[in-house]
């Protein structure tokens, strides 16, 4: 194997002050421009509820909400998200002693096993419900397919989400 | 109130849905540094030059570790052997300039931040001298040889000697089938990336003292490895893993990030985290690619008289990874003429590694398709053929099972599925423009119990604290152990705290092979009984005690009280008793082993019957598993909720294996090309439809006192063949090559 043709100049970009609003709280960080939102949350803010499963937008474990819209936090840079309302799994519940209805439904339906994809599944489900596109069970399956669960809890995940949707529309 | 048998929600559920559950890469400590692994670009050869100057010139880069500057390490192979090491010479990261497989870790860049380490790793320039590699199993079958045996052979016996005369019987058979079955390598791909966070401190003598948060299916395995390889006494090591983001076998051996992070922490005297990338998750153990030949013969009435099954599995050049692929047919079915064979083909790949139902799902995916083929040769219903050749004996060992309710699995599963409404002919069931097919298969897996220890303490506040160094890999260990402890001492589960995943707790084996419920569950039960016995002693000392002449058999623990079975009014609360203990908790530690004398005359297995419906769009070749039923005979079910989830997971894995999973090797480079979750397909939500689980009642007091058989593997074993058979029924096409992707149906 020959070495790469374009020898890159080894230099680091300067750090920037970035203000992120996460779960209603503003935090100032010194970050590289290439720090992903996911790494900012996990490595700089100790918000480890958001998971890294692939770092390529292929598994959905890092799903968070940006102004209520679901997004793979590994696929966006922290520096791009100033001024946005970022909600992670840690900020979903109305109070620290309560659970979001989806969190409770996931427990009730045993919609997880190892738990690693779970925060992403729940954030994704919140985002999906905000989109208002779900009409059938098949819609849930389709629209939740960006979140891989290797333990195979899919049927329970669908049951949990369906229960919450039905309660909301009842 | 008994907890065992109730569908209790996971006791760790709250932590998992709120993001509070911490995994190996999530223990953040001050001054943490980050390591990033550089992987080999070639499959075989030597490193001729490493130029790390550009990487080292970056601000924040602390060191680039390679074979040239690594510390001195343990010399002998034995030091690198872990609890799941196959016979051979374990891979040693950064050992020397030799490249043994594509993706081999060859350097570790450590920097103050993850981003800098990642960038610096891209600047490390490696030059190689390439040798010719061999990674193609099918092209190297002529090099197959007998596997070496070792300790691993105890749980993975080689095929038994031939019985009868297969050749003659097969010639005489009136219905016969003969096929070659192939599947490519598969990778576990748990959602959590392998990671180790090593926290560096020193003891009073300035010697290194490490706390290691590791992704592992057994903290004991990790501590042994680190202690031996780096020569650190146990007292200066602690390995912690309260949660694991999926294992499926991937964490049964210490993976190389543990080595890398530990080495860097010791050398730099800093805390270090090393997390592998998803691409690097394809650079260690995997389910081996396997080629199998199966031939079956039967008499006109369906009685099987001949069975042949061989398998050629790949392994690495340095270890002989084996699994039980071919033994199952001889065990399940009674023909008198049986030949089974198993051989290995060493290739320039990493050693394969146990992956959910290792060997079992491989072998049964071939054998049970062959059974379906035989049924069609006979013109016999596939379920009828299984019943015709049903046996209550393990036909390899000629001994009974400790329990086998497989017949009941067939009955209940078929009834729930509606099997009797199936039309025999392929392509005979249609819905709109889709072909519908129904298929079924049998599943079997070993029910093993190993040894484990546990500690229990009834605290002065009336709470029960129980611990064992086992793992929670998603199986529900926290929950079922809490239930067992609660029931043994008659306490509500809210008053029980079960802790695991810490080498400060009593020793437990790696969590795999479906043995954790049996093994650790028995240890938890035993140690809680020890606490109960101590409580009885305290009760006897009470003034005017009604328990003075009471023996262990005479008492029971109900509703937080110790009481006489004969006279429930003679009762004393556990709080009262613990307060008689001089202000101390009542604490016991004990261990269990399998009752070998009781077990020796029995084969112990869990069984399953899988029924699957597929819908095939013939024009597009797409397959949808529209519904599936699994009936499971898995002994006593401790928690129907978590147990059901384990089987559902196994079924999803079975569908995924049948239709999607394949690690594709490009033999030009000797490299797995689809090393990402976009290209290594696993079942996603839209692939999974109606799944139904039935637990057949099964009593077994031989497997262990609790009567549990373990459920981690049995859910997957029958599923791939059931899917393949359903596809045959739908399309008339017999695909013997997994996964059954649409190109094979067009």
PDB file of C-alpha atoms in Angstrom, chain A residues 1 3-4 7-12 34-35 39 42-44 46 48-56 58-59 61 89-90 96 99 103 106-110 112-119 122 140-142 144-145 148-152 154-158, chain B residues 9-10 13-14 16-19 21-23 26 28 34 41-42 54 57-59 113-115 118-119 122-123 125 187-189 191-193 244-246 248 273 278-279 473-474 641-642 644-645 648-649 652-653 661 676-678 682-686 688-689:
ATOM      1  CA  UNK A   1       0.000   0.000   0.000  1.00  0.00           C
ATOM      2  CA  UNK A   3       0.889   6.470   1.322  1.00  0.00           C
ATOM      3  CA  UNK A   4      -1.927   8.890   0.445  1.00  0.00           C
ATOM      4  CA  UNK A   7      -0.417  14.817   2.342  1.00  0.00           C
ATOM      5  CA  UNK A   8      -2.698  16.800   4.565  1.00  0.00           C
ATOM      6  CA  UNK A   9      -1.200  19.654   6.531  1.00  0.00           C
ATOM      7  CA  UNK A  10      -1.468  18.681  10.165  1.00  0.00           C
ATOM      8  CA  UNK A  11      -3.145  21.541  11.917  1.00  0.00           C
ATOM      9  CA  UNK A  12      -6.075  21.932  14.249  1.00  0.00           C
ATOM     10  CA  UNK A  34     -15.962  19.616  13.890  1.00  0.00           C
ATOM     11  CA  UNK A  35     -17.374  18.408  17.211  1.00  0.00           C
ATOM     12  CA  UNK A  39     -19.996  14.227  21.114  1.00  0.00           C
ATOM     13  CA  UNK A  42     -21.737  12.984  25.729  1.00  0.00           C
ATOM     14  CA  UNK A  43     -18.153  14.181  26.180  1.00  0.00           C
ATOM     15  CA  UNK A  44     -18.536  17.857  27.081  1.00  0.00           C
ATOM     16  CA  UNK A  46     -22.017  14.592  30.563  1.00  0.00           C
ATOM     17  CA  UNK A  48     -24.688  10.336  28.187  1.00  0.00           C
ATOM     18  CA  UNK A  49     -28.317   9.311  27.754  1.00  0.00           C
ATOM     19  CA  UNK A  50     -27.884  10.035  24.045  1.00  0.00           C
ATOM     20  CA  UNK A  51     -26.043   7.031  22.616  1.00  0.00           C
ATOM     21  CA  UNK A  52     -23.403   6.501  19.981  1.00  0.00           C
ATOM     22  CA  UNK A  53     -24.057   3.358  17.943  1.00  0.00           C
ATOM     23  CA  UNK A  54     -22.441   4.083  14.605  1.00  0.00           C
ATOM     24  CA  UNK A  55     -21.533   7.797  14.309  1.00  0.00           C
ATOM     25  CA  UNK A  56     -22.749   7.636  10.701  1.00  0.00           C
ATOM     26  CA  UNK A  58     -27.223   4.589  10.290  1.00  0.00           C
ATOM     27  CA  UNK A  59     -28.628   3.331  13.596  1.00  0.00           C
ATOM     28  CA  UNK A  61     -29.271   5.533  18.759  1.00  0.00           C
ATOM     29  CA  UNK A  89     -33.798  11.759  26.843  1.00  0.00           C
ATOM     30  CA  UNK A  90     -32.782  13.454  30.113  1.00  0.00           C
ATOM     31  CA  UNK A  96     -37.392  14.830  37.569  1.00  0.00           C
ATOM     32  CA  UNK A  99     -41.735   9.924  33.389  1.00  0.00           C
ATOM     33  CA  UNK A 103     -41.001   6.248  28.905  1.00  0.00           C
ATOM     34  CA  UNK A 106     -41.702   1.431  27.163  1.00  0.00           C
ATOM     35  CA  UNK A 107     -41.347   0.019  30.685  1.00  0.00           C
ATOM     36  CA  UNK A 108     -44.879  -1.414  30.715  1.00  0.00           C
ATOM     37  CA  UNK A 109     -44.490  -3.115  27.329  1.00  0.00           C
ATOM     38  CA  UNK A 110     -40.899  -4.256  27.929  1.00  0.00           C
ATOM     39  CA  UNK A 112     -36.208  -2.776  25.336  1.00  0.00           C
ATOM     40  CA  UNK A 113     -33.717  -5.299  26.580  1.00  0.00           C
ATOM     41  CA  UNK A 114     -30.154  -4.003  26.789  1.00  0.00           C
ATOM     42  CA  UNK A 115     -31.496  -0.438  26.800  1.00  0.00           C
ATOM     43  CA  UNK A 116     -28.856   1.070  24.558  1.00  0.00           C
ATOM     44  CA  UNK A 117     -31.100   2.056  21.640  1.00  0.00           C
ATOM     45  CA  UNK A 118     -33.918   3.028  24.016  1.00  0.00           C
ATOM     46  CA  UNK A 119     -33.294   6.779  24.466  1.00  0.00           C
ATOM     47  CA  UNK A 122     -38.136   7.193  22.650  1.00  0.00           C
ATOM     48  CA  UNK A 140     -45.294   3.244  13.076  1.00  0.00           C
ATOM     49  CA  UNK A 141     -43.175   0.331  11.859  1.00  0.00           C
ATOM     50  CA  UNK A 142     -42.096   2.248   8.792  1.00  0.00           C
ATOM     51  CA  UNK A 144     -39.534   3.958  13.371  1.00  0.00           C
ATOM     52  CA  UNK A 145     -37.268   1.991  11.052  1.00  0.00           C
ATOM     53  CA  UNK A 148     -32.267  -0.186  15.030  1.00  0.00           C
ATOM     54  CA  UNK A 149     -32.901  -2.379  18.067  1.00  0.00           C
ATOM     55  CA  UNK A 150     -30.476  -5.273  17.899  1.00  0.00           C
ATOM     56  CA  UNK A 151     -32.180  -7.021  20.844  1.00  0.00           C
ATOM     57  CA  UNK A 152     -35.261  -7.261  18.622  1.00  0.00           C
ATOM     58  CA  UNK A 154     -39.649  -4.104  17.765  1.00  0.00           C
ATOM     59  CA  UNK A 155     -43.097  -5.564  18.428  1.00  0.00           C
ATOM     60  CA  UNK A 156     -43.033  -4.259  21.997  1.00  0.00           C
ATOM     61  CA  UNK A 157     -41.776  -0.857  20.819  1.00  0.00           C
ATOM     62  CA  UNK A 158     -44.710  -0.623  18.407  1.00  0.00           C
TER      63      UNK A 158
ATOM     64  CA  UNK B   9     -41.522  -5.035  34.646  1.00  0.00           C
ATOM     65  CA  UNK B  10     -37.755  -4.729  34.592  1.00  0.00           C
ATOM     66  CA  UNK B  13     -36.443  -0.109  33.400  1.00  0.00           C
ATOM     67  CA  UNK B  14     -36.495   3.375  34.877  1.00  0.00           C
ATOM     68  CA  UNK B  16     -32.881   2.591  30.882  1.00  0.00           C
ATOM     69  CA  UNK B  17     -35.744   4.821  29.711  1.00  0.00           C
ATOM     70  CA  UNK B  18     -34.379   7.958  31.373  1.00  0.00           C
ATOM     71  CA  UNK B  19     -30.820   7.661  30.075  1.00  0.00           C
ATOM     72  CA  UNK B  21     -28.149   3.688  32.913  1.00  0.00           C
ATOM     73  CA  UNK B  22     -24.435   4.083  32.289  1.00  0.00           C
ATOM     74  CA  UNK B  23     -22.514   2.000  29.769  1.00  0.00           C
ATOM     75  CA  UNK B  26     -20.178   6.904  29.768  1.00  0.00           C
ATOM     76  CA  UNK B  28     -16.808  10.576  32.668  1.00  0.00           C
ATOM     77  CA  UNK B  34      -9.072   9.478  24.433  1.00  0.00           C
ATOM     78  CA  UNK B  41      -5.366  -1.964   5.646  1.00  0.00           C
ATOM     79  CA  UNK B  42      -4.004  -5.343   4.541  1.00  0.00           C
ATOM     80  CA  UNK B  54       2.430  14.367  11.624  1.00  0.00           C
ATOM     81  CA  UNK B  57       2.961  17.289  15.818  1.00  0.00           C
ATOM     82  CA  UNK B  58      -0.661  18.109  16.678  1.00  0.00           C
ATOM     83  CA  UNK B  59      -1.423  19.950  19.892  1.00  0.00           C
ATOM     84  CA  UNK B 113      -9.863  15.014  23.147  1.00  0.00           C
ATOM     85  CA  UNK B 114     -11.676  12.466  21.039  1.00  0.00           C
ATOM     86  CA  UNK B 115     -11.687  14.755  18.021  1.00  0.00           C
ATOM     87  CA  UNK B 118      -9.503  10.740  15.622  1.00  0.00           C
ATOM     88  CA  UNK B 119      -7.843  13.305  13.344  1.00  0.00           C
ATOM     89  CA  UNK B 122      -5.881   9.606  10.139  1.00  0.00           C
ATOM     90  CA  UNK B 123      -2.374  11.097   9.886  1.00  0.00           C
ATOM     91  CA  UNK B 125       1.150   6.590   7.837  1.00  0.00           C
ATOM     92  CA  UNK B 187     -21.184 -10.079  12.996  1.00  0.00           C
ATOM     93  CA  UNK B 188     -22.895  -9.586  16.349  1.00  0.00           C
ATOM     94  CA  UNK B 189     -23.207  -5.829  16.025  1.00  0.00           C
ATOM     95  CA  UNK B 191     -25.845  -1.386  19.428  1.00  0.00           C
ATOM     96  CA  UNK B 192     -23.225  -0.263  21.955  1.00  0.00           C
ATOM     97  CA  UNK B 193     -19.749   0.139  20.507  1.00  0.00           C
ATOM     98  CA  UNK B 244     -24.039  -3.679  28.609  1.00  0.00           C
ATOM     99  CA  UNK B 245     -25.534  -2.424  25.373  1.00  0.00           C
ATOM    100  CA  UNK B 246     -26.019  -5.868  23.927  1.00  0.00           C
ATOM    101  CA  UNK B 248     -24.986 -11.767  21.814  1.00  0.00           C
ATOM    102  CA  UNK B 273     -11.109   5.842  27.113  1.00  0.00           C
ATOM    103  CA  UNK B 278     -18.749   0.661  14.037  1.00  0.00           C
ATOM    104  CA  UNK B 279     -16.298  -0.304  11.289  1.00  0.00           C
ATOM    105  CA  UNK B 473     -26.696  -7.858  28.770  1.00  0.00           C
ATOM    106  CA  UNK B 474     -30.377  -7.161  28.221  1.00  0.00           C
ATOM    107  CA  UNK B 641     -42.538 -10.626  30.467  1.00  0.00           C
ATOM    108  CA  UNK B 642     -38.745 -10.628  30.161  1.00  0.00           C
ATOM    109  CA  UNK B 644     -41.157 -13.419  26.180  1.00  0.00           C
ATOM    110  CA  UNK B 645     -38.879 -10.550  25.177  1.00  0.00           C
ATOM    111  CA  UNK B 648     -39.061 -12.337  20.592  1.00  0.00           C
ATOM    112  CA  UNK B 649     -35.470 -11.177  20.256  1.00  0.00           C
ATOM    113  CA  UNK B 652     -36.111 -11.415  15.202  1.00  0.00           C
ATOM    114  CA  UNK B 653     -32.536 -12.699  15.036  1.00  0.00           C
ATOM    115  CA  UNK B 661     -27.333 -10.918   7.623  1.00  0.00           C
ATOM    116  CA  UNK B 676     -21.404  -0.555   8.601  1.00  0.00           C
ATOM    117  CA  UNK B 677     -25.005  -0.716   9.743  1.00  0.00           C
ATOM    118  CA  UNK B 678     -26.112   0.693   6.407  1.00  0.00           C
ATOM    119  CA  UNK B 682     -30.225  -6.459  10.274  1.00  0.00           C
ATOM    120  CA  UNK B 683     -33.977  -6.580  10.713  1.00  0.00           C
ATOM    121  CA  UNK B 684     -35.485  -3.160  11.355  1.00  0.00           C
ATOM    122  CA  UNK B 685     -38.924  -2.344  12.675  1.00  0.00           C
ATOM    123  CA  UNK B 686     -40.616  -2.505   9.267  1.00  0.00           C
ATOM    124  CA  UNK B 688     -41.017  -7.418  11.805  1.00  0.00           C
ATOM    125  CA  UNK B 689     -44.737  -8.112  12.010  1.00  0.00           C
TER     126      UNK B 689
END
